[in-house]
Amino acid sequence: MTLATTRRTGLVDQAIEQLRASVASGAWPVNSRIPTEPELAAALGVGRNTVREAVRALAHSGLLEVRQGDGTYVRATSEVSGALRRLCGTELREVLQVRPCLEVEGARLAARARTSADLDDLRALLKRRDQIAPSDDPEAFARADTEFHVAVVRSSHNVVLIELYRGLTEVVMASVATAADEPATAVMDHSRLVEAIAAGDVESAALEAGGFIDEILSEFELSDETST
């Protein structure tokens, strides 16, 4: 993404918006290092102090992370996601307890509002997910699984729900990556979820969306009990 030279008013706010847009667009992916302070100052047409203030503000909001002596890295795709990561990190139990609140309602609404294009996306994403063995590549499986679940919520066409779920995306990926270490709990069959959405079966879609998380959570808690 090409950064545009800012106007002379509200330079810090404009710089913040430009940096935020670069993250949100995917030009700067999560965990990537952003350009250096001099590079940003030149691209934006502002002084280094303006860039420093903008970066500091976005680091405070959780979008960026400043690593002394190493540079500044993207921590989350949005302030909502950054706040969620600070709140629960990669604590799997807490993430799994939150996911049904959004995913079950997302599946329920998707069964009512999905389009034929939505169904094509869901089936393609599910096929890609199922072709990846979690034990071989946990990170790739986590990405594919998360993309599928994001598509389910996106099929709800509820803007507020979609934005809330996008804020949870990085935390969801962390939870999937952790669960992928347990083959018995990682590879759940989501085909029935897709078919319930395709059939417009609201209750079955909700049950399928919530059921697999309950199963993972039960296995996780059982593992905790066994290890104590």
PDB file of C-alpha atoms in Angstrom, residues 1-226:
ATOM      1  CA  MET A   1       0.000   0.000   0.000  1.00  0.00           C
ATOM      2  CA  THR A   2       1.448   3.416  -0.984  1.00  0.00           C
ATOM      3  CA  LEU A   3       1.370   5.991   1.783  1.00  0.00           C
ATOM      4  CA  ALA A   4       0.086   9.424   0.768  1.00  0.00           C
ATOM      5  CA  THR A   5       1.663  12.683   1.869  1.00  0.00           C
ATOM      6  CA  THR A   6      -0.415  14.126   4.695  1.00  0.00           C
ATOM      7  CA  ARG A   7      -2.008  17.550   4.803  1.00  0.00           C
ATOM      8  CA  ARG A   8      -0.645  20.188   7.149  1.00  0.00           C
ATOM      9  CA  THR A   9      -3.499  20.081   9.645  1.00  0.00           C
ATOM     10  CA  GLY A  10      -3.896  17.355  12.233  1.00  0.00           C
ATOM     11  CA  LEU A  11      -0.676  15.691  11.112  1.00  0.00           C
ATOM     12  CA  VAL A  12      -0.514  13.175  13.937  1.00  0.00           C
ATOM     13  CA  ASP A  13      -4.141  12.103  13.448  1.00  0.00           C
ATOM     14  CA  GLN A  14      -3.612  11.802   9.706  1.00  0.00           C
ATOM     15  CA  ALA A  15      -0.448   9.768  10.231  1.00  0.00           C
ATOM     16  CA  ILE A  16      -2.315   7.464  12.607  1.00  0.00           C
ATOM     17  CA  GLU A  17      -5.029   6.895  10.015  1.00  0.00           C
ATOM     18  CA  GLN A  18      -2.474   6.140   7.285  1.00  0.00           C
ATOM     19  CA  LEU A  19      -0.627   3.644   9.471  1.00  0.00           C
ATOM     20  CA  ARG A  20      -3.872   2.041  10.623  1.00  0.00           C
ATOM     21  CA  ALA A  21      -5.010   1.700   7.001  1.00  0.00           C
ATOM     22  CA  SER A  22      -1.765  -0.049   6.053  1.00  0.00           C
ATOM     23  CA  VAL A  23      -2.385  -2.615   8.787  1.00  0.00           C
ATOM     24  CA  ALA A  24      -6.097  -3.061   8.051  1.00  0.00           C
ATOM     25  CA  SER A  25      -5.466  -3.546   4.313  1.00  0.00           C
ATOM     26  CA  GLY A  26      -2.969  -6.326   4.949  1.00  0.00           C
ATOM     27  CA  ALA A  27      -0.087  -4.341   3.446  1.00  0.00           C
ATOM     28  CA  TRP A  28       1.603  -4.810   6.818  1.00  0.00           C
ATOM     29  CA  PRO A  29       0.608  -8.289   8.074  1.00  0.00           C
ATOM     30  CA  VAL A  30       0.452  -9.261  11.727  1.00  0.00           C
ATOM     31  CA  ASN A  31       3.927 -10.005  13.148  1.00  0.00           C
ATOM     32  CA  SER A  32       5.650  -8.098  10.325  1.00  0.00           C
ATOM     33  CA  ARG A  33       8.041  -5.208  10.984  1.00  0.00           C
ATOM     34  CA  ILE A  34       6.834  -1.874   9.631  1.00  0.00           C
ATOM     35  CA  PRO A  35       9.142   0.615   7.850  1.00  0.00           C
ATOM     36  CA  THR A  36      11.599   2.567   9.949  1.00  0.00           C
ATOM     37  CA  GLU A  37      10.819   5.977  11.410  1.00  0.00           C
ATOM     38  CA  PRO A  38      12.816   7.889   8.745  1.00  0.00           C
ATOM     39  CA  GLU A  39      11.144   5.868   5.967  1.00  0.00           C
ATOM     40  CA  LEU A  40       7.688   6.596   7.343  1.00  0.00           C
ATOM     41  CA  ALA A  41       8.471  10.281   7.779  1.00  0.00           C
ATOM     42  CA  ALA A  42       9.586  10.521   4.147  1.00  0.00           C
ATOM     43  CA  ALA A  43       6.571   8.579   2.837  1.00  0.00           C
ATOM     44  CA  LEU A  44       4.083  10.655   4.823  1.00  0.00           C
ATOM     45  CA  GLY A  45       5.843  13.995   4.289  1.00  0.00           C
ATOM     46  CA  VAL A  46       5.988  14.776   8.012  1.00  0.00           C
ATOM     47  CA  GLY A  47       8.640  15.098  10.683  1.00  0.00           C
ATOM     48  CA  ARG A  48       9.976  12.190  12.686  1.00  0.00           C
ATOM     49  CA  ASN A  49       8.335  13.523  15.842  1.00  0.00           C
ATOM     50  CA  THR A  50       4.922  13.228  14.153  1.00  0.00           C
ATOM     51  CA  VAL A  51       5.658   9.641  13.150  1.00  0.00           C
ATOM     52  CA  ARG A  52       6.902   8.864  16.664  1.00  0.00           C
ATOM     53  CA  GLU A  53       3.697  10.185  18.221  1.00  0.00           C
ATOM     54  CA  ALA A  54       1.539   8.249  15.771  1.00  0.00           C
ATOM     55  CA  VAL A  55       3.418   5.012  16.403  1.00  0.00           C
ATOM     56  CA  ARG A  56       3.245   5.581  20.155  1.00  0.00           C
ATOM     57  CA  ALA A  57      -0.529   6.063  19.976  1.00  0.00           C
ATOM     58  CA  LEU A  58      -1.032   2.883  17.948  1.00  0.00           C
ATOM     59  CA  ALA A  59       1.264   0.933  20.261  1.00  0.00           C
ATOM     60  CA  HIS A  60      -0.778   2.138  23.233  1.00  0.00           C
ATOM     61  CA  SER A  61      -3.974   0.946  21.520  1.00  0.00           C
ATOM     62  CA  GLY A  62      -2.457  -2.503  20.883  1.00  0.00           C
ATOM     63  CA  LEU A  63      -2.169  -2.276  17.109  1.00  0.00           C
ATOM     64  CA  LEU A  64       1.640  -1.994  17.067  1.00  0.00           C
ATOM     65  CA  GLU A  65       4.437  -3.196  19.330  1.00  0.00           C
ATOM     66  CA  VAL A  66       7.683  -1.256  19.704  1.00  0.00           C
ATOM     67  CA  ARG A  67      10.651  -3.530  20.373  1.00  0.00           C
ATOM     68  CA  GLN A  68      13.619  -1.520  21.541  1.00  0.00           C
ATOM     69  CA  GLY A  69      16.628  -2.080  19.304  1.00  0.00           C
ATOM     70  CA  ASP A  70      14.644  -4.215  16.875  1.00  0.00           C
ATOM     71  CA  GLY A  71      11.908  -2.029  15.359  1.00  0.00           C
ATOM     72  CA  THR A  72       8.131  -1.755  15.418  1.00  0.00           C
ATOM     73  CA  TYR A  73       5.925  -4.741  14.641  1.00  0.00           C
ATOM     74  CA  VAL A  74       2.260  -5.223  13.813  1.00  0.00           C
ATOM     75  CA  ARG A  75       0.548  -6.849  16.782  1.00  0.00           C
ATOM     76  CA  ALA A  76      -3.098  -6.945  15.632  1.00  0.00           C
ATOM     77  CA  THR A  77      -5.288  -5.934  12.710  1.00  0.00           C
ATOM     78  CA  SER A  78      -7.437  -3.589  14.772  1.00  0.00           C
ATOM     79  CA  GLU A  79      -7.560  -1.918  18.156  1.00  0.00           C
ATOM     80  CA  VAL A  80     -10.374  -4.290  19.113  1.00  0.00           C
ATOM     81  CA  SER A  81      -8.175  -7.282  18.380  1.00  0.00           C
ATOM     82  CA  GLY A  82      -5.234  -5.695  20.181  1.00  0.00           C
ATOM     83  CA  ALA A  83      -7.358  -5.190  23.286  1.00  0.00           C
ATOM     84  CA  LEU A  84      -8.587  -8.783  23.137  1.00  0.00           C
ATOM     85  CA  ARG A  85      -5.042 -10.099  22.830  1.00  0.00           C
ATOM     86  CA  ARG A  86      -3.996  -8.151  25.893  1.00  0.00           C
ATOM     87  CA  LEU A  87      -7.072  -9.332  27.734  1.00  0.00           C
ATOM     88  CA  CYS A  88      -6.808 -13.076  27.156  1.00  0.00           C
ATOM     89  CA  GLY A  89      -3.593 -13.643  25.185  1.00  0.00           C
ATOM     90  CA  THR A  90      -3.545 -17.250  23.999  1.00  0.00           C
ATOM     91  CA  GLU A  91      -5.363 -18.686  27.031  1.00  0.00           C
ATOM     92  CA  LEU A  92      -7.236 -21.386  25.149  1.00  0.00           C
ATOM     93  CA  ARG A  93     -10.022 -21.963  27.648  1.00  0.00           C
ATOM     94  CA  GLU A  94     -11.019 -18.292  27.763  1.00  0.00           C
ATOM     95  CA  VAL A  95     -10.934 -17.938  23.987  1.00  0.00           C
ATOM     96  CA  LEU A  96     -13.045 -21.065  23.510  1.00  0.00           C
ATOM     97  CA  GLN A  97     -15.581 -19.777  26.025  1.00  0.00           C
ATOM     98  CA  VAL A  98     -15.934 -16.543  24.043  1.00  0.00           C
ATOM     99  CA  ARG A  99     -16.069 -17.965  20.518  1.00  0.00           C
ATOM    100  CA  PRO A 100     -19.579 -19.487  20.726  1.00  0.00           C
ATOM    101  CA  CYS A 101     -21.068 -16.109  21.652  1.00  0.00           C
ATOM    102  CA  LEU A 102     -20.210 -14.840  18.177  1.00  0.00           C
ATOM    103  CA  GLU A 103     -19.945 -17.992  16.066  1.00  0.00           C
ATOM    104  CA  VAL A 104     -23.241 -19.564  17.042  1.00  0.00           C
ATOM    105  CA  GLU A 105     -25.157 -16.390  16.292  1.00  0.00           C
ATOM    106  CA  GLY A 106     -23.107 -15.938  13.121  1.00  0.00           C
ATOM    107  CA  ALA A 107     -24.081 -19.419  11.910  1.00  0.00           C
ATOM    108  CA  ARG A 108     -27.703 -18.840  12.851  1.00  0.00           C
ATOM    109  CA  LEU A 109     -27.855 -15.612  10.846  1.00  0.00           C
ATOM    110  CA  ALA A 110     -25.850 -17.137   7.978  1.00  0.00           C
ATOM    111  CA  ALA A 111     -28.519 -19.824   7.566  1.00  0.00           C
ATOM    112  CA  ARG A 112     -31.007 -17.029   6.941  1.00  0.00           C
ATOM    113  CA  ALA A 113     -28.923 -14.564   4.942  1.00  0.00           C
ATOM    114  CA  ARG A 114     -26.269 -16.542   3.014  1.00  0.00           C
ATOM    115  CA  THR A 115     -25.988 -16.088  -0.729  1.00  0.00           C
ATOM    116  CA  SER A 116     -24.883 -18.586  -3.353  1.00  0.00           C
ATOM    117  CA  ALA A 117     -21.529 -16.801  -3.462  1.00  0.00           C
ATOM    118  CA  ASP A 118     -21.203 -17.221   0.306  1.00  0.00           C
ATOM    119  CA  LEU A 119     -21.812 -20.958  -0.040  1.00  0.00           C
ATOM    120  CA  ASP A 120     -19.182 -21.235  -2.771  1.00  0.00           C
ATOM    121  CA  ASP A 121     -16.669 -19.511  -0.498  1.00  0.00           C
ATOM    122  CA  LEU A 122     -17.545 -21.704   2.486  1.00  0.00           C
ATOM    123  CA  ARG A 123     -17.147 -24.926   0.518  1.00  0.00           C
ATOM    124  CA  ALA A 124     -13.859 -23.814  -1.061  1.00  0.00           C
ATOM    125  CA  LEU A 125     -12.419 -22.725   2.299  1.00  0.00           C
ATOM    126  CA  LEU A 126     -13.551 -25.908   4.013  1.00  0.00           C
ATOM    127  CA  LYS A 127     -11.962 -28.016   1.271  1.00  0.00           C
ATOM    128  CA  ARG A 128      -8.674 -26.138   1.680  1.00  0.00           C
ATOM    129  CA  ARG A 129      -8.817 -26.535   5.474  1.00  0.00           C
ATOM    130  CA  ASP A 130      -9.457 -30.267   5.230  1.00  0.00           C
ATOM    131  CA  GLN A 131      -6.459 -30.744   2.943  1.00  0.00           C
ATOM    132  CA  ILE A 132      -4.036 -29.560   5.645  1.00  0.00           C
ATOM    133  CA  ALA A 133      -2.860 -31.955   8.353  1.00  0.00           C
ATOM    134  CA  PRO A 134      -2.639 -30.031  11.647  1.00  0.00           C
ATOM    135  CA  SER A 135       0.268 -32.138  12.854  1.00  0.00           C
ATOM    136  CA  ASP A 136       2.286 -31.336   9.695  1.00  0.00           C
ATOM    137  CA  ASP A 137       1.709 -27.575   9.622  1.00  0.00           C
ATOM    138  CA  PRO A 138      -0.179 -26.194  12.669  1.00  0.00           C
ATOM    139  CA  GLU A 139       0.143 -22.570  11.539  1.00  0.00           C
ATOM    140  CA  ALA A 140      -1.227 -23.225   8.041  1.00  0.00           C
ATOM    141  CA  PHE A 141      -4.078 -25.252   9.507  1.00  0.00           C
ATOM    142  CA  ALA A 142      -4.845 -22.460  11.989  1.00  0.00           C
ATOM    143  CA  ARG A 143      -5.014 -19.899   9.169  1.00  0.00           C
ATOM    144  CA  ALA A 144      -7.233 -22.084   6.985  1.00  0.00           C
ATOM    145  CA  ASP A 145      -9.555 -22.985   9.855  1.00  0.00           C
ATOM    146  CA  THR A 146      -9.851 -19.370  10.952  1.00  0.00           C
ATOM    147  CA  GLU A 147     -10.562 -18.199   7.387  1.00  0.00           C
ATOM    148  CA  PHE A 148     -13.400 -20.719   7.221  1.00  0.00           C
ATOM    149  CA  HIS A 149     -14.964 -19.527  10.485  1.00  0.00           C
ATOM    150  CA  VAL A 150     -14.576 -15.888   9.465  1.00  0.00           C
ATOM    151  CA  ALA A 151     -16.437 -16.744   6.247  1.00  0.00           C
ATOM    152  CA  VAL A 152     -19.269 -18.318   8.250  1.00  0.00           C
ATOM    153  CA  VAL A 153     -19.698 -15.131  10.284  1.00  0.00           C
ATOM    154  CA  ARG A 154     -19.311 -12.991   7.160  1.00  0.00           C
ATOM    155  CA  SER A 155     -22.206 -14.934   5.612  1.00  0.00           C
ATOM    156  CA  SER A 156     -24.449 -13.509   8.342  1.00  0.00           C
ATOM    157  CA  HIS A 157     -24.240 -10.110   6.607  1.00  0.00           C
ATOM    158  CA  ASN A 158     -24.507  -8.494  10.041  1.00  0.00           C
ATOM    159  CA  VAL A 159     -21.931  -5.699   9.958  1.00  0.00           C
ATOM    160  CA  VAL A 160     -21.643  -5.308  13.733  1.00  0.00           C
ATOM    161  CA  LEU A 161     -21.195  -9.037  14.318  1.00  0.00           C
ATOM    162  CA  ILE A 162     -18.651  -9.274  11.497  1.00  0.00           C
ATOM    163  CA  GLU A 163     -16.549  -6.429  12.891  1.00  0.00           C
ATOM    164  CA  LEU A 164     -16.627  -7.892  16.399  1.00  0.00           C
ATOM    165  CA  TYR A 165     -15.524 -11.268  15.075  1.00  0.00           C
ATOM    166  CA  ARG A 166     -12.758  -9.745  12.980  1.00  0.00           C
ATOM    167  CA  GLY A 167     -11.476  -8.200  16.191  1.00  0.00           C
ATOM    168  CA  LEU A 168     -11.237 -11.681  17.645  1.00  0.00           C
ATOM    169  CA  THR A 169      -9.528 -13.188  14.595  1.00  0.00           C
ATOM    170  CA  GLU A 170      -5.947 -13.194  15.882  1.00  0.00           C
ATOM    171  CA  VAL A 171      -7.014 -14.651  19.208  1.00  0.00           C
ATOM    172  CA  VAL A 172      -9.043 -17.321  17.404  1.00  0.00           C
ATOM    173  CA  MET A 173      -5.994 -18.241  15.327  1.00  0.00           C
ATOM    174  CA  ALA A 174      -3.917 -18.575  18.472  1.00  0.00           C
ATOM    175  CA  SER A 175      -6.525 -20.866  20.011  1.00  0.00           C
ATOM    176  CA  VAL A 176      -6.678 -23.052  16.883  1.00  0.00           C
ATOM    177  CA  ALA A 177      -2.886 -23.292  16.723  1.00  0.00           C
ATOM    178  CA  THR A 178      -2.828 -24.464  20.321  1.00  0.00           C
ATOM    179  CA  ALA A 179      -5.615 -26.985  19.764  1.00  0.00           C
ATOM    180  CA  ALA A 180      -3.856 -28.283  16.662  1.00  0.00           C
ATOM    181  CA  ASP A 181      -1.298 -29.927  18.925  1.00  0.00           C
ATOM    182  CA  GLU A 182      -4.056 -32.359  19.904  1.00  0.00           C
ATOM    183  CA  PRO A 183      -5.106 -34.344  16.782  1.00  0.00           C
ATOM    184  CA  ALA A 184      -8.216 -35.734  18.479  1.00  0.00           C
ATOM    185  CA  THR A 185      -9.616 -32.268  19.009  1.00  0.00           C
ATOM    186  CA  ALA A 186      -8.232 -30.344  16.057  1.00  0.00           C
ATOM    187  CA  VAL A 187      -9.850 -31.916  13.011  1.00  0.00           C
ATOM    188  CA  MET A 188     -13.581 -31.478  13.477  1.00  0.00           C
ATOM    189  CA  ASP A 189     -15.973 -32.196  10.609  1.00  0.00           C
ATOM    190  CA  HIS A 190     -17.517 -28.891   9.539  1.00  0.00           C
ATOM    191  CA  SER A 191     -19.333 -30.219   6.471  1.00  0.00           C
ATOM    192  CA  ARG A 192     -22.609 -30.527   8.404  1.00  0.00           C
ATOM    193  CA  LEU A 193     -22.315 -26.872   9.412  1.00  0.00           C
ATOM    194  CA  VAL A 194     -21.991 -25.802   5.777  1.00  0.00           C
ATOM    195  CA  GLU A 195     -24.895 -27.984   4.681  1.00  0.00           C
ATOM    196  CA  ALA A 196     -27.113 -26.648   7.485  1.00  0.00           C
ATOM    197  CA  ILE A 197     -26.356 -23.101   6.353  1.00  0.00           C
ATOM    198  CA  ALA A 198     -27.021 -24.093   2.732  1.00  0.00           C
ATOM    199  CA  ALA A 199     -30.363 -25.620   3.716  1.00  0.00           C
ATOM    200  CA  GLY A 200     -31.383 -22.563   5.702  1.00  0.00           C
ATOM    201  CA  ASP A 201     -31.671 -24.740   8.824  1.00  0.00           C
ATOM    202  CA  VAL A 202     -31.144 -22.121  11.518  1.00  0.00           C
ATOM    203  CA  GLU A 203     -31.195 -24.406  14.562  1.00  0.00           C
ATOM    204  CA  SER A 204     -28.960 -27.090  13.056  1.00  0.00           C
ATOM    205  CA  ALA A 205     -26.452 -24.436  11.973  1.00  0.00           C
ATOM    206  CA  ALA A 206     -26.350 -23.050  15.508  1.00  0.00           C
ATOM    207  CA  LEU A 207     -25.943 -26.524  17.032  1.00  0.00           C
ATOM    208  CA  GLU A 208     -23.115 -27.426  14.639  1.00  0.00           C
ATOM    209  CA  ALA A 209     -21.315 -24.129  15.258  1.00  0.00           C
ATOM    210  CA  GLY A 210     -21.436 -24.530  19.022  1.00  0.00           C
ATOM    211  CA  GLY A 211     -21.005 -28.282  19.253  1.00  0.00           C
ATOM    212  CA  PHE A 212     -17.446 -28.596  18.020  1.00  0.00           C
ATOM    213  CA  ILE A 213     -16.225 -25.867  20.374  1.00  0.00           C
ATOM    214  CA  ASP A 214     -17.907 -27.615  23.305  1.00  0.00           C
ATOM    215  CA  GLU A 215     -16.138 -30.820  22.290  1.00  0.00           C
ATOM    216  CA  ILE A 216     -12.730 -29.146  22.128  1.00  0.00           C
ATOM    217  CA  LEU A 217     -13.318 -27.380  25.440  1.00  0.00           C
ATOM    218  CA  SER A 218     -14.366 -30.643  27.101  1.00  0.00           C
ATOM    219  CA  GLU A 219     -11.219 -32.376  25.841  1.00  0.00           C
ATOM    220  CA  PHE A 220      -9.092 -29.445  26.979  1.00  0.00           C
ATOM    221  CA  GLU A 221     -10.550 -29.463  30.497  1.00  0.00           C
ATOM    222  CA  LEU A 222     -10.201 -33.255  30.684  1.00  0.00           C
ATOM    223  CA  SER A 223      -6.541 -32.897  29.735  1.00  0.00           C
ATOM    224  CA  ASP A 224      -6.092 -30.332  32.509  1.00  0.00           C
ATOM    225  CA  GLU A 225      -7.626 -32.711  35.063  1.00  0.00           C
ATOM    226  CA  THR A 226      -5.390 -35.572  33.912  1.00  0.00           C
TER     227      THR A 226
END
